Every structure is written in structure tokens, then in C-alpha cells.
Coordinates of C-alpha atoms in Angstrom, one line a residue:
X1 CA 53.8 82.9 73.8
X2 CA 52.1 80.5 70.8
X3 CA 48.5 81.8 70.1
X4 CA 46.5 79.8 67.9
X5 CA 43.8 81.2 65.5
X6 CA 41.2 79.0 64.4
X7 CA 38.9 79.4 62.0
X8 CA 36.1 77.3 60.1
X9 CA 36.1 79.0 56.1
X10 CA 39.1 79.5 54.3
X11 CA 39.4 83.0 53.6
X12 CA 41.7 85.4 54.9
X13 CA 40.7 87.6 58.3
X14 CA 41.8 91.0 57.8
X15 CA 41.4 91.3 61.5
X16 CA 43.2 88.0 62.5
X17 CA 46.4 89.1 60.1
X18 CA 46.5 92.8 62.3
X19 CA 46.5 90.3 65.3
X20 CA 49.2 88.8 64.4
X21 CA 51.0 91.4 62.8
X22 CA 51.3 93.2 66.5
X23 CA 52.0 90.4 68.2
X24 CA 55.0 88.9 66.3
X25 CA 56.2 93.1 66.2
X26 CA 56.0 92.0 69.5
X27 CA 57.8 88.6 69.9
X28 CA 55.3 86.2 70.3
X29 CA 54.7 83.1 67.9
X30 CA 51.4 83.0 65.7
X31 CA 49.7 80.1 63.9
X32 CA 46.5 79.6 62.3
X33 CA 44.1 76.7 61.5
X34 CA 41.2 76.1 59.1
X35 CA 38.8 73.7 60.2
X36 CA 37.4 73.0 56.5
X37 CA 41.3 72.4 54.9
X38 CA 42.3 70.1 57.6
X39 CA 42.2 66.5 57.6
X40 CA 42.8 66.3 61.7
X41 CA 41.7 69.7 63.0
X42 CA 42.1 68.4 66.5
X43 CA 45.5 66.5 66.1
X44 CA 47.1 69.4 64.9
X45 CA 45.5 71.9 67.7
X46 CA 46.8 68.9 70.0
X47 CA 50.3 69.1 68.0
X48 CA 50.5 72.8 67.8
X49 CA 50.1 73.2 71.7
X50 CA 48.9 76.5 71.9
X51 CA 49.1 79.1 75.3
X52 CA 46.1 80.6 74.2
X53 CA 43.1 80.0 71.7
X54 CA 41.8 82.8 69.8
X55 CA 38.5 83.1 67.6
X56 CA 37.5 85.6 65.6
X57 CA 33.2 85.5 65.3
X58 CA 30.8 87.3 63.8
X59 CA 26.9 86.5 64.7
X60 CA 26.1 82.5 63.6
X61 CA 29.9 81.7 63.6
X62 CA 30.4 81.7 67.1
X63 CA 28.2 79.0 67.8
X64 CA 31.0 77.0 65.6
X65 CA 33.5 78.8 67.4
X66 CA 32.0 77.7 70.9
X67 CA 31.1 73.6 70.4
X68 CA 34.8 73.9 68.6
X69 CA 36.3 75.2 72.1
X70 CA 34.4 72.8 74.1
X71 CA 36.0 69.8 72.5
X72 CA 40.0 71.4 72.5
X73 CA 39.1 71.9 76.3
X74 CA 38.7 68.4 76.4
X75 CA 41.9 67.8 75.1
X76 CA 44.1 70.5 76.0
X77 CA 44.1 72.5 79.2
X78 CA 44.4 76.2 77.5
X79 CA 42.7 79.5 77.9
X80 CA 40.1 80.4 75.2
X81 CA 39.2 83.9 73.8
X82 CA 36.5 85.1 71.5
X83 CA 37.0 88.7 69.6
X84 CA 35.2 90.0 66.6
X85 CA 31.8 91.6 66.1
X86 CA 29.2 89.3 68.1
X87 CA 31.3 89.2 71.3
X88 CA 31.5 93.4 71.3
X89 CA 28.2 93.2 70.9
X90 CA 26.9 90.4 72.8
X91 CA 29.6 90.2 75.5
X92 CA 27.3 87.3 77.6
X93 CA 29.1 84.9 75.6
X94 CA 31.8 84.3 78.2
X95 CA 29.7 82.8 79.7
X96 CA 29.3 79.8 77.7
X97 CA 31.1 77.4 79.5
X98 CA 33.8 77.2 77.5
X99 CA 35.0 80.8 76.7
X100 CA 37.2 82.2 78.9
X101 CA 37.5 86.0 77.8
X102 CA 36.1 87.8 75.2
X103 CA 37.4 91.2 73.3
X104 CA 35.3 94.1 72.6
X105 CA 35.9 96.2 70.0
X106 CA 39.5 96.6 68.4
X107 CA 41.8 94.1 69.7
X108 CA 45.5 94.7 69.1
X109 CA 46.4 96.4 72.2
X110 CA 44.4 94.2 74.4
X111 CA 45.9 90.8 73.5
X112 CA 48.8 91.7 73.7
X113 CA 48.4 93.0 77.4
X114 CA 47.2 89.6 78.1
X115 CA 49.7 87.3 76.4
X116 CA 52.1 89.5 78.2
X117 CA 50.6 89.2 81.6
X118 CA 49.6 85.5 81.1
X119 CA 53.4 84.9 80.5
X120 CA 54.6 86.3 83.5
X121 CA 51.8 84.7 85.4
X122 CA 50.3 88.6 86.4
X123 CA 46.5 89.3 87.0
X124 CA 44.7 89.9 83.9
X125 CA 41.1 90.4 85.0
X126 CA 41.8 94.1 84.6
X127 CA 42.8 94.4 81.4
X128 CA 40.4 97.1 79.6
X129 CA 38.3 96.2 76.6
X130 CA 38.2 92.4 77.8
X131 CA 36.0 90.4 80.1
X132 CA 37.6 87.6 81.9
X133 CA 36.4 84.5 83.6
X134 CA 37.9 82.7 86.7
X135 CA 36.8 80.1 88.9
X136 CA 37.5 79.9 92.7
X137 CA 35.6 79.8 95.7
X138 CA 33.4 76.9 93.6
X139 CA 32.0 79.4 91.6
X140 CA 32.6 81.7 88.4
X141 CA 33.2 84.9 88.5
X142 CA 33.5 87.2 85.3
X143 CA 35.7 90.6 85.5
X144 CA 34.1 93.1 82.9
X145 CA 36.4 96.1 81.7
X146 CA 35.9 99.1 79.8
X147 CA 37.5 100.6 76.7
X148 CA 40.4 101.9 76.0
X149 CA 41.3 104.3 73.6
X150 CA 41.2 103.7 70.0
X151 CA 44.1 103.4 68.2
X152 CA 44.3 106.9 66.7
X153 CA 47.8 106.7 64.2
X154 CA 47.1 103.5 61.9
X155 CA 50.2 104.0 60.5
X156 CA 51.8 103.0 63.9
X157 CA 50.6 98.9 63.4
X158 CA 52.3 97.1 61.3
X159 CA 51.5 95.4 57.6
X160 CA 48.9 92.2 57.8
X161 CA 50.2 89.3 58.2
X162 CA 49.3 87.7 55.6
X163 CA 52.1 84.9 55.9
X164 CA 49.8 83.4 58.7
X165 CA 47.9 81.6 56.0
X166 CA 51.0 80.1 54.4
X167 CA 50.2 76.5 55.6
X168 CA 47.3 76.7 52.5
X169 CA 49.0 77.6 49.2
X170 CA 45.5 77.7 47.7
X171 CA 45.1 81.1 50.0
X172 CA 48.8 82.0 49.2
X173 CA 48.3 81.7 45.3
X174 CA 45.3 83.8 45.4
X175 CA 45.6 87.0 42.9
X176 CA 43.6 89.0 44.8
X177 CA 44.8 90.7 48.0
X178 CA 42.8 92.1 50.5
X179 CA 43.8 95.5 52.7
X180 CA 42.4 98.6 54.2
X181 CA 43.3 102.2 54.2
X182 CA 41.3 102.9 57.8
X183 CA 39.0 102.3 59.8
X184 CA 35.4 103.5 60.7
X185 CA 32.5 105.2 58.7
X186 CA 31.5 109.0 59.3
X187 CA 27.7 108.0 58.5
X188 CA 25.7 106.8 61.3
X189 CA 23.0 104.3 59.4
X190 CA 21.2 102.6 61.9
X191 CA 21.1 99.6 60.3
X192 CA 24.8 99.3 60.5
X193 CA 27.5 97.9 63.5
X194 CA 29.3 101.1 63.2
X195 CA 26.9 103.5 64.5
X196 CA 27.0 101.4 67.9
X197 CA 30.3 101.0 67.9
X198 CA 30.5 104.9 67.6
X199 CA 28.7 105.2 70.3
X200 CA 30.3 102.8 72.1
X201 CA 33.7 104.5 71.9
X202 CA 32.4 107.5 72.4
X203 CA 35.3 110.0 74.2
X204 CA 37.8 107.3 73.4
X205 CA 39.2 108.9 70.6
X206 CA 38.8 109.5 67.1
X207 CA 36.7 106.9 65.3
X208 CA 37.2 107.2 62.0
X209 CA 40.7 107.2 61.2
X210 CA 42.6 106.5 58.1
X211 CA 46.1 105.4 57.6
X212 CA 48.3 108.3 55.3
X213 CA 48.8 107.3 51.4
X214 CA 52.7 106.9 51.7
X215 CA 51.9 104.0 54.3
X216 CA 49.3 102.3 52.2
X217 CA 51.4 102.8 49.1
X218 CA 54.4 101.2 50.8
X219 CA 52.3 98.0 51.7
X220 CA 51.0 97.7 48.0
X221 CA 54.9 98.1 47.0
X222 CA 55.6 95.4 49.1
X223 CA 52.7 93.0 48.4
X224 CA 53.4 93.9 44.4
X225 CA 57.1 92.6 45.3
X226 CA 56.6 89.5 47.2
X227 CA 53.3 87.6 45.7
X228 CA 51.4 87.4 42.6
X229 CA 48.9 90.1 42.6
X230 CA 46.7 90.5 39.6
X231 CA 43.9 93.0 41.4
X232 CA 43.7 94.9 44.8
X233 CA 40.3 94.8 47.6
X234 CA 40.1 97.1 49.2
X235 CA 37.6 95.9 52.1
X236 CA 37.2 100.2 54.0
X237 CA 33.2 100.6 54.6
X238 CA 33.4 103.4 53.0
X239 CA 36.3 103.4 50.7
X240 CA 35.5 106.6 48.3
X241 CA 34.6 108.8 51.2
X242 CA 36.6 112.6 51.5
X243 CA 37.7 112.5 48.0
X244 CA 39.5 116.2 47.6
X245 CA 41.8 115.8 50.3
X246 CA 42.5 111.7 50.3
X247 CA 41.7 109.3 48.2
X248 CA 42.4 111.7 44.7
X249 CA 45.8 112.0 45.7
X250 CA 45.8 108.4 46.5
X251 CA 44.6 107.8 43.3
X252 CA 47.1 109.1 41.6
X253 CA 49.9 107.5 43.4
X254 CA 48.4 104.3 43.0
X255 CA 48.6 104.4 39.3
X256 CA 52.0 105.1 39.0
X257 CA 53.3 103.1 41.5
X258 CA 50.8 99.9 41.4
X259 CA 48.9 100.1 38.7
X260 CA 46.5 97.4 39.0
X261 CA 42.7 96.9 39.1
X262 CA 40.8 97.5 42.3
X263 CA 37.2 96.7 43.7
X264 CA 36.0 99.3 46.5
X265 CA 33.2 99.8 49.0
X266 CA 31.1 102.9 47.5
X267 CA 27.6 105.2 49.2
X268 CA 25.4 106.3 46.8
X269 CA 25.0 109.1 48.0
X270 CA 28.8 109.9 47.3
X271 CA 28.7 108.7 43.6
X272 CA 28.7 111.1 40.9
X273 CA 29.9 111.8 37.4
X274 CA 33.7 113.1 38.4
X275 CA 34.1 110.0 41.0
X276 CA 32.8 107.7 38.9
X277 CA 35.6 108.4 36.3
X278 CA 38.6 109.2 38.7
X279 CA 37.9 105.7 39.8
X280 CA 37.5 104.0 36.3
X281 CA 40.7 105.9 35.5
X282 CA 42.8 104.8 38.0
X283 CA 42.2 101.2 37.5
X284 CA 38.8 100.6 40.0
X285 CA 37.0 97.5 37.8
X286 CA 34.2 97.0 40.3
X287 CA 32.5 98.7 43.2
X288 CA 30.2 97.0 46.2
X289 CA 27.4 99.0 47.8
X290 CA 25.3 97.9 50.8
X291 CA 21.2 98.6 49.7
X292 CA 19.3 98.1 52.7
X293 CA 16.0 98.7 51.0
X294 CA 14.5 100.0 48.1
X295 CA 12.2 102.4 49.6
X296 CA 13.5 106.0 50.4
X297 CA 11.1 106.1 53.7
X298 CA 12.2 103.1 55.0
X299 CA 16.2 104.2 54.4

């Protein structure tokens, strides 16, 4: 099966590229559009002729996302589905009128159950961590699911696909590439998505999983070998967390094998003298760190 992505900014999806990633491993087709670098969004949807619509939405976007799938439906008769952060969270949004199923939490497994099923013309109104709508009878009906199990072995999906952005050079060109050695955070701030998220997976598995060093080091080797890289992001929450057992050895690969400069996702909490200097030693030129407020009672 073709399933489009669309999105409205032009930056690379992190999320979108592991989508894509599974599902060509798995032989379907994958293309991607950017509302903002096309001079005829709509043609080309029309052109591309998708068997299923994808969007990827966090909180604000999906209004975009759902007056953008409003006008394809009036234009092409294909399924829509919304995945991302405000969909797990606010899972009503299938029923806007035009959004057809939503993803909650990760989505790899899932859509590729249903490109499967909708290919072979199979029920999918029971595949877990989606909720589907269908009309019959005159009325809608939506079919929620649970969760499955998270994905435990990272190492087991494949690279990013970052070749789905290779209709815009501008992306292509780009010297800094964007990956991520795991996923989860073992803090539980309430102001942040991945406490409920925690919870919501809780007994599904472990959530805070990291892929092993020889795998990340073999993307970088790869990436270093195919496009001009002059620095590395990576985008983890908390990259610079368990720092004996991981990411020093990590470290240490990475500078003799890749050797370039890095930015990272830090906790203050976890900075001190003999961090800071691994990470200025082995090439880290900036760090990013979320301050929710400058009051200690309020934190």
C-alpha cells in the first residue's frame, strides 16, 4: 500500500521517518508532503493517490491537520489517520468529521497491522492502540482499543528514513542530522507528556528503553557515509541520563568513529563537573534543558 504523510513545516519528523522506516522493511510504498514547499499541495495529494493519509500532530497542529483532511476528502475518497501526541492524549479527535482513526502512543506496530488488513480488505476495528470509525446503519460508530506492548528491543526497527524528505533538497542539504538513542524518561515531572504516557503504558512493558551503542554507532557510520554531516542532534529527553554504564562508553566510541560535534537534551539535576567535561571532550558544542520555572517550590 502508498501511505501519504503530510505535513505543514518543513522540518524532519523523527517519528514520521520510524514510520516509514517499518513500513517499507515491510513492503509498502511511502511519500511525504510539505504543505509550506509546495506550490499545488492538493494536485500533488490528487497525483500521488494515496491508500491512506497519515498526520503526525501535536496540540495546535491538528487543527491544520483536520481542515487539511476535510478538503483531500473532498477530493479523494481515502482513509484518514491522525498519530502523534494530541491524538494519545485527546483521542475525541476521531470524531471530527473528517478523521477516520487515530494512533495512541507509539505507532510502528499498529500501522502496519492496518495497511496490512486494509489491503486484504480484513476488519480493522480491532486493531490495539487505534480507534476506528465506520459508518453503517446511518450512523457512526467509533471502535476504541487498548495498548499493546511497547516495543522493548529498539534495536529491532530499522534506521529513519530519512530519504522520505528527498523531494526538498533544502532538508537533504541540511548539515545537521537528527536521531535518537531511546525512548522514554525515568523522571516523572508532572509538567511533562511522559509521565502520562508512563502511566498509560503501564504493565505494557518497559518504558524507558534505549537502543545498544553498536546500533546507534552503525547509523552515525552510515549517515557519516551517505550525506554531509557537519554536527549530530540528538533529540532523547533525556540524553545524558545513566552515564557509568551508557552513554561514557558511548562517548568514547563516538569519538573515534564519528567524531563530530553534538547538541543534547540535559537535567540539571544530572549536570556536574565530570559530565560536563566528558561531554565537552567528546565533541558536545551545546546542550538544551527544559526550565519549567524559576522557583524551587513551584518545580
Amino acid at each position: 500500500m502508498k501511505v501519504l504523510f503530510l505535513q505543514k513545516d518543513p522540518f524532519v519528523n523523527l517519528g514520521v521517518m520510524s514510520l516509514s522506516a517499518y513500513l517499507k522493511k515491510h513492503g509498502h510504498q511511502c511519500e511525504l508532503l510539505i504543505e509550506n514547499a509546495e506550490k499545488d499541495f492538493f494536485g500533488e495529494i490528487k497525483r500521488i493517490n494515496p491508500g491512506l493519509v497519515a498526520f503526525s500532530c501535536t496540540t495546535g497542529i491538528h487543527t491544520w491537520a483536520i481542515k487539511t483532511a476535510a478538503k483531500i476528502k473532498r477530493i479523494l475518497d481515502v482513509p484518514v489517520i491522525m498519530g502523534g501526541h494530541h491524538p494519545t492524549f485527546y483521542p475525541g479527535v476521531v470524531n471530527s468529521s473528517p478523521i477516520d482513526i487515530i494512533c495512541k502512543g507509539d505507532g510502528e506496530e499498529a500501522i502496519l497491522e492496518l495497511v496490512e488488513k486494509m489491503e486484504k480488505n480484513k476488519n480493522i476495528t480491532l486493531i490495539k492502540n487505534l480507534y476506528v470509525k465506520q459508518k453503517g446503519g446511518g450512523k457512526e460508530t467509533v471502535y476504541t482499543n487498548p495498548l499493546r506492548n511497547l516495543v522493548e528491543n529498539l534495536d529491532n526497527l530499522p534506521v529513519l528514513d530519512r530519504s522520505l524528505y528527498r523531494r526538498y533538497p533544502f532538508i537533504m542539504k541540511q548539515g545537521n542530522y537528527r536521531t535518537i538513542t531511546g525512548r522514554g524518561c525515568p523522571y516523572n515531572c508532572t509538567f511533562c507528556f511522559n509521565k502520562s504516557i508512563k502511566e498509560m503504558y503501564t504493565g505494557k512493558g518497559r518504558y524507558v528503553r534505549r537502543r545498544s551503542i553498536s546500533n546507534v554507532i552503525e547509523e552515525l557510520v552510515w549517515a557519516k557515509n551517505n550525506f554531509k554531516i557537519a554536527s549530530i542532534d540528538f533529540q532523547d529527553d533525556t540524553f545524558v541520563y545513566d552515564f557509568k554504564n551508557w552513554l561514557e562508553p558511548f562517548l568514547k566510541e563516538y569519538k573515534e568513529k564519528i567524531n563530530l560535534p553534538f547538541t543534547c537534551c540535559v537535567r540539571a539535576n544530572l549536570i556536574n563537573e565530570e559530565l560536563a567535561r566528558a561531554l565537552r571532550r567528546y565533541g558536545c558544542h551545546s546542550v538544551k534543558m527544559g526550565i519549567e520555572s524559576g522557583n524551587d517550590y513551584l518545580n
